[in-house]
mmCIF file of C-alpha atoms in Angstrom:
data_model
loop_
_atom_site.group_PDB
_atom_site.id
_atom_site.type_symbol
_atom_site.label_atom_id
_atom_site.label_comp_id
_atom_site.label_asym_id
_atom_site.label_seq_id
_atom_site.Cartn_x
_atom_site.Cartn_y
_atom_site.Cartn_z
ATOM 1 C CA MET A 1 98.821 120.593 85.214
ATOM 2 C CA SER A 2 98.629 123.074 88.088
ATOM 3 C CA LYS A 3 101.904 124.432 89.388
ATOM 4 C CA LEU A 4 103.255 123.815 92.875
ATOM 5 C CA LYS A 5 102.807 126.880 95.044
ATOM 6 C CA ILE A 6 106.048 127.774 96.837
ATOM 7 C CA PHE A 7 106.387 130.331 99.633
ATOM 8 C CA LEU A 8 109.714 131.867 100.679
ATOM 9 C CA ALA A 9 110.488 132.812 104.288
ATOM 10 C CA ASP A 10 113.931 134.369 104.679
ATOM 11 C CA ASP A 11 115.123 137.694 106.068
ATOM 12 C CA GLN A 12 117.723 138.156 103.314
ATOM 13 C CA SER A 13 116.312 139.706 100.150
ATOM 14 C CA LEU A 14 119.144 138.414 97.957
ATOM 15 C CA VAL A 15 118.479 134.862 99.097
ATOM 16 C CA ARG A 16 114.765 135.194 98.347
ATOM 17 C CA SER A 17 115.505 136.711 94.931
ATOM 18 C CA GLY A 18 117.819 133.838 94.063
ATOM 19 C CA PHE A 19 115.292 131.215 95.076
ATOM 20 C CA ARG A 20 112.504 133.025 93.197
ATOM 21 C CA MET A 21 114.514 133.125 89.973
ATOM 22 C CA LEU A 22 115.356 129.434 90.285
ATOM 23 C CA ILE A 23 111.819 128.306 91.105
ATOM 24 C CA ASP A 24 109.933 130.520 88.649
ATOM 25 C CA ALA A 25 112.109 129.202 85.834
ATOM 26 C CA GLU A 26 110.552 125.749 86.335
ATOM 27 C CA ASP A 27 107.420 124.722 84.462
ATOM 28 C CA ASP A 28 105.819 122.939 87.408
ATOM 29 C CA MET A 29 106.254 125.422 90.261
ATOM 30 C CA GLN A 30 106.022 129.109 91.089
ATOM 31 C CA VAL A 31 106.655 131.407 94.037
ATOM 32 C CA VAL A 32 103.352 132.727 95.373
ATOM 33 C CA GLY A 33 104.580 134.799 98.305
ATOM 34 C CA GLU A 34 107.448 135.929 100.499
ATOM 35 C CA ALA A 35 108.035 136.904 104.123
ATOM 36 C CA THR A 36 111.013 138.265 106.024
ATOM 37 C CA ASN A 37 110.221 136.403 109.249
ATOM 38 C CA GLY A 38 108.206 133.544 110.679
ATOM 39 C CA MET A 39 105.361 135.767 111.824
ATOM 40 C CA GLY A 40 104.843 137.112 108.320
ATOM 41 C CA ALA A 41 105.027 133.619 106.850
ATOM 42 C CA LEU A 42 102.492 132.238 109.328
ATOM 43 C CA SER A 43 100.079 135.102 108.670
ATOM 44 C CA ALA A 44 100.309 134.781 104.893
ATOM 45 C CA LEU A 45 100.044 130.994 104.855
ATOM 46 C CA SER A 46 97.068 131.052 107.218
ATOM 47 C CA ASN A 47 95.183 133.147 104.671
ATOM 48 C CA GLU A 48 96.393 131.319 101.559
ATOM 49 C CA PRO A 49 98.337 128.087 102.142
ATOM 50 C CA ALA A 50 101.101 127.119 99.718
ATOM 51 C CA ASP A 51 102.223 123.602 98.888
ATOM 52 C CA VAL A 52 105.729 124.084 100.292
ATOM 53 C CA VAL A 53 107.397 126.839 102.293
ATOM 54 C CA LEU A 54 111.170 127.222 102.169
ATOM 55 C CA MET A 55 111.790 128.213 105.780
ATOM 56 C CA ASP A 56 114.958 129.880 106.997
ATOM 57 C CA ILE A 57 115.904 129.047 110.577
ATOM 58 C CA ARG A 58 117.260 132.322 111.902
ATOM 59 C CA MET A 59 114.848 135.213 111.346
ATOM 60 C CA PRO A 60 113.764 138.185 113.481
ATOM 61 C CA GLU A 61 110.479 138.370 115.432
ATOM 62 C CA MET A 62 109.707 134.671 114.945
ATOM 63 C CA ASP A 63 112.306 132.108 113.897
ATOM 64 C CA GLY A 64 111.741 129.174 111.558
ATOM 65 C CA VAL A 65 111.357 126.659 114.369
ATOM 66 C CA GLU A 66 108.440 128.424 116.009
ATOM 67 C CA ALA A 67 106.855 129.197 112.645
ATOM 68 C CA THR A 68 107.100 125.522 111.680
ATOM 69 C CA ARG A 69 105.541 124.430 114.963
ATOM 70 C CA ARG A 70 102.602 126.809 114.535
ATOM 71 C CA ILE A 71 102.032 125.801 110.908
ATOM 72 C CA VAL A 72 101.812 122.152 111.940
ATOM 73 C CA GLU A 73 99.672 122.843 115.022
ATOM 74 C CA ALA A 74 97.269 124.903 112.905
ATOM 75 C CA GLY A 75 96.807 121.942 110.592
ATOM 76 C CA LEU A 76 97.807 123.929 107.522
ATOM 77 C CA PRO A 77 98.417 121.799 104.405
ATOM 78 C CA THR A 78 101.715 123.587 103.719
ATOM 79 C CA LYS A 79 104.803 121.346 103.983
ATOM 80 C CA VAL A 80 107.910 122.904 105.540
ATOM 81 C CA LEU A 81 111.371 122.512 104.017
ATOM 82 C CA VAL A 82 113.896 124.077 106.378
ATOM 83 C CA LEU A 83 116.965 125.751 104.890
ATOM 84 C CA THR A 84 120.123 126.474 106.819
ATOM 85 C CA THR A 85 123.563 127.884 106.112
ATOM 86 C CA PHE A 86 125.184 125.313 108.401
ATOM 87 C CA ASP A 87 125.472 121.531 108.170
ATOM 88 C CA LEU A 88 123.199 121.387 111.189
ATOM 89 C CA ASP A 89 122.805 124.165 113.732
ATOM 90 C CA GLU A 90 121.121 123.784 117.091
ATOM 91 C CA TYR A 91 117.719 124.766 115.714
ATOM 92 C CA VAL A 92 117.375 122.271 112.859
ATOM 93 C CA PHE A 93 116.765 119.233 115.063
ATOM 94 C CA ALA A 94 114.095 121.230 116.874
ATOM 95 C CA ALA A 95 112.529 122.144 113.531
ATOM 96 C CA LEU A 96 112.280 118.493 112.524
ATOM 97 C CA LYS A 97 110.688 117.676 115.866
ATOM 98 C CA ALA A 98 108.311 120.589 115.305
ATOM 99 C CA GLY A 99 107.075 118.949 112.117
ATOM 100 C CA ALA A 100 109.304 120.071 109.253
ATOM 101 C CA SER A 101 109.373 117.605 106.370
ATOM 102 C CA GLY A 102 113.115 117.984 106.046
ATOM 103 C CA PHE A 103 115.972 120.378 105.592
ATOM 104 C CA MET A 104 118.529 121.313 102.981
ATOM 105 C CA LEU A 105 121.645 123.449 102.984
ATOM 106 C CA LYS A 106 121.435 126.806 101.274
ATOM 107 C CA ASP A 107 124.499 125.947 99.223
ATOM 108 C CA ALA A 108 122.845 122.825 97.789
ATOM 109 C CA ARG A 109 122.984 122.393 94.026
ATOM 110 C CA PRO A 110 119.964 123.962 92.272
ATOM 111 C CA ASP A 111 118.820 120.594 90.894
ATOM 112 C CA ASP A 112 119.005 119.041 94.359
ATOM 113 C CA LEU A 113 116.942 121.829 95.890
ATOM 114 C CA LEU A 114 114.284 121.621 93.179
ATOM 115 C CA SER A 115 114.152 117.855 93.593
ATOM 116 C CA ALA A 116 113.780 118.280 97.354
ATOM 117 C CA ILE A 117 110.881 120.698 96.882
ATOM 118 C CA ARG A 118 109.077 118.253 94.607
ATOM 119 C CA SER A 119 109.689 115.362 96.991
ATOM 120 C CA VAL A 120 108.372 117.261 100.004
ATOM 121 C CA ALA A 121 105.318 118.396 98.057
ATOM 122 C CA ASP A 122 104.702 114.743 97.158
ATOM 123 C CA GLY A 123 104.656 113.739 100.813
ATOM 124 C CA GLU A 124 108.228 112.502 101.071
ATOM 125 C CA ALA A 125 110.860 113.810 103.466
ATOM 126 C CA VAL A 126 114.298 115.126 102.611
ATOM 127 C CA VAL A 127 117.422 115.409 104.740
ATOM 128 C CA ALA A 128 120.620 116.825 103.256
ATOM 129 C CA PRO A 129 123.208 113.990 103.223
ATOM 130 C CA SER A 130 126.014 116.263 104.421
ATOM 131 C CA ALA A 131 123.929 117.186 107.476
ATOM 132 C CA THR A 132 123.327 113.612 108.584
ATOM 133 C CA ARG A 133 126.432 113.420 110.789
ATOM 134 C CA ARG A 134 125.467 116.368 112.965
ATOM 135 C CA LEU A 135 121.872 115.195 113.104
ATOM 136 C CA LEU A 136 123.091 111.888 114.489
ATOM 137 C CA GLU A 137 125.261 113.696 117.022
ATOM 138 C CA GLN A 138 122.121 115.411 118.283
ATOM 139 C CA VAL A 139 120.255 112.106 118.488
ATOM 140 C CA VAL A 140 123.021 110.037 120.089
ATOM 141 C CA SER A 141 122.617 111.798 123.423
ATOM 142 C CA LYS A 142 118.969 110.723 123.431
ATOM 143 C CA LEU A 143 119.569 107.031 122.723
ATOM 144 C CA PRO A 144 118.759 104.411 125.388
ATOM 145 C CA GLU A 145 121.618 103.878 127.839
ATOM 146 C CA ASP A 146 121.116 100.122 127.683
ATOM 147 C CA PRO A 147 121.664 99.069 124.057
ATOM 148 C CA GLY A 148 120.330 95.606 124.811
ATOM 149 C CA LYS A 149 116.948 96.880 125.874
ATOM 150 C CA THR A 150 114.321 96.977 123.135
ATOM 151 C CA ASP A 151 112.238 100.132 122.970
ATOM 152 C CA GLU A 152 108.559 99.255 123.317
ATOM 153 C CA ARG A 153 107.760 101.269 120.190
ATOM 154 C CA LEU A 154 109.541 98.630 118.109
ATOM 155 C CA GLU A 155 107.606 95.710 119.558
ATOM 156 C CA VAL A 156 104.681 96.331 117.195
ATOM 157 C CA LEU A 157 106.878 95.924 114.115
ATOM 158 C CA THR A 158 107.487 92.772 112.110
ATOM 159 C CA ASP A 159 111.048 91.738 111.286
ATOM 160 C CA ARG A 160 110.582 92.939 107.713
ATOM 161 C CA GLU A 161 109.274 96.308 108.864
ATOM 162 C CA ARG A 162 112.337 96.717 111.072
ATOM 163 C CA GLU A 163 114.569 95.993 108.107
ATOM 164 C CA VAL A 164 112.781 98.648 106.058
ATOM 165 C CA LEU A 165 113.036 101.118 108.939
ATOM 166 C CA VAL A 166 116.794 100.562 109.142
ATOM 167 C CA GLU A 167 117.157 101.332 105.433
ATOM 168 C CA ILE A 168 115.009 104.453 105.780
ATOM 169 C CA ALA A 169 117.272 105.603 108.626
ATOM 170 C CA LYS A 170 120.235 105.197 106.276
ATOM 171 C CA GLY A 171 118.573 107.629 103.891
ATOM 172 C CA ALA A 172 117.660 105.045 101.253
ATOM 173 C CA THR A 173 114.884 105.752 98.747
ATOM 174 C CA ASN A 174 112.060 103.298 98.108
ATOM 175 C CA SER A 175 113.764 102.007 94.964
ATOM 176 C CA GLU A 176 117.057 101.551 96.830
ATOM 177 C CA ILE A 177 115.291 99.697 99.651
ATOM 178 C CA ALA A 178 113.585 97.465 97.099
ATOM 179 C CA SER A 179 116.953 96.592 95.570
ATOM 180 C CA THR A 180 118.674 95.999 98.916
ATOM 181 C CA LEU A 181 115.919 93.884 100.454
ATOM 182 C CA PHE A 182 114.914 92.138 97.213
ATOM 183 C CA MET A 183 111.285 93.208 97.150
ATOM 184 C CA ALA A 184 109.001 95.116 94.802
ATOM 185 C CA GLU A 185 108.924 98.884 95.179
ATOM 186 C CA GLY A 186 105.170 98.706 95.720
ATOM 187 C CA THR A 187 105.777 96.369 98.659
ATOM 188 C CA VAL A 188 108.253 98.851 100.105
ATOM 189 C CA LYS A 189 105.627 101.609 99.900
ATOM 190 C CA THR A 190 103.208 99.359 101.756
ATOM 191 C CA HIS A 191 105.760 98.752 104.520
ATOM 192 C CA VAL A 192 106.502 102.481 104.765
ATOM 193 C CA GLY A 193 102.802 103.218 105.151
ATOM 194 C CA ARG A 194 102.508 100.640 107.921
ATOM 195 C CA LEU A 195 105.556 102.056 109.691
ATOM 196 C CA LEU A 196 104.083 105.561 109.600
ATOM 197 C CA SER A 197 100.831 104.234 111.054
ATOM 198 C CA LYS A 198 102.291 101.917 113.704
ATOM 199 C CA LEU A 199 104.894 104.412 114.920
ATOM 200 C CA ASP A 200 102.560 107.403 114.649
ATOM 201 C CA ALA A 201 105.139 109.270 112.549
ATOM 202 C CA ARG A 202 104.225 112.275 110.402
ATOM 203 C CA ASP A 203 106.680 111.433 107.621
ATOM 204 C CA ARG A 204 109.987 109.727 106.823
ATOM 205 C CA VAL A 205 111.942 112.218 108.928
ATOM 206 C CA GLY A 206 109.895 111.086 111.906
ATOM 207 C CA LEU A 207 110.760 107.472 111.109
ATOM 208 C CA VAL A 208 114.475 108.316 110.941
ATOM 209 C CA LEU A 209 114.364 110.005 114.329
ATOM 210 C CA ILE A 210 112.507 107.058 115.879
ATOM 211 C CA ALA A 211 115.037 104.599 114.438
ATOM 212 C CA PHE A 212 117.867 106.392 116.207
ATOM 213 C CA GLU A 213 115.980 107.266 119.388
ATOM 214 C CA THR A 214 115.035 103.631 119.913
ATOM 215 C CA GLY A 215 118.558 102.398 119.263
ATOM 216 C CA LEU A 216 117.541 100.386 116.196
ATOM 217 C CA VAL A 217 120.324 102.171 114.318
ATOM 218 C CA ASP A 218 123.507 103.419 115.952
#
């Protein structure tokens, strides 16, 4: 089995060293490159894309938000997992909007970070639970002023799809959604795929943002 290729973008050498030691100790992944800023990461990944890049937010020359945006706009196959020291600073929401597949805190448990890397590489999206509150604070200001008005984006969804979207917004996994809504996990995956298509969302993070922006979840 080929190993997942992981790229590190962080301006602190000690942080990169710690992540490299953790990742290279795993049988299914390895660090294939490093950069001290977004410009270096973009240049390296353009020449040889990795499966996942661990992207710091605050870096010199080009920050993680701009680097994420350019990676997505360039159509590179590399998934972006944003890392931040804070629960949610002002740049993380922008990074998610730019196309990041999720974000984790730098003080996350090693097992949680490794699990997040694997999930992102597998096409899932990851949002650190402890950062959810501040993410919602960012979204609340963008919610419709009239809570009784249905956003037109939701009109294309069936009642069941709305129920699944609500659970996704709560951070539930497919297996948890299956248990809560009494359906097979395969059926949940089908609903998730339809939601991504109907709402033109890149991944589950996009679905979460839409759920809050449309007022489906408050």
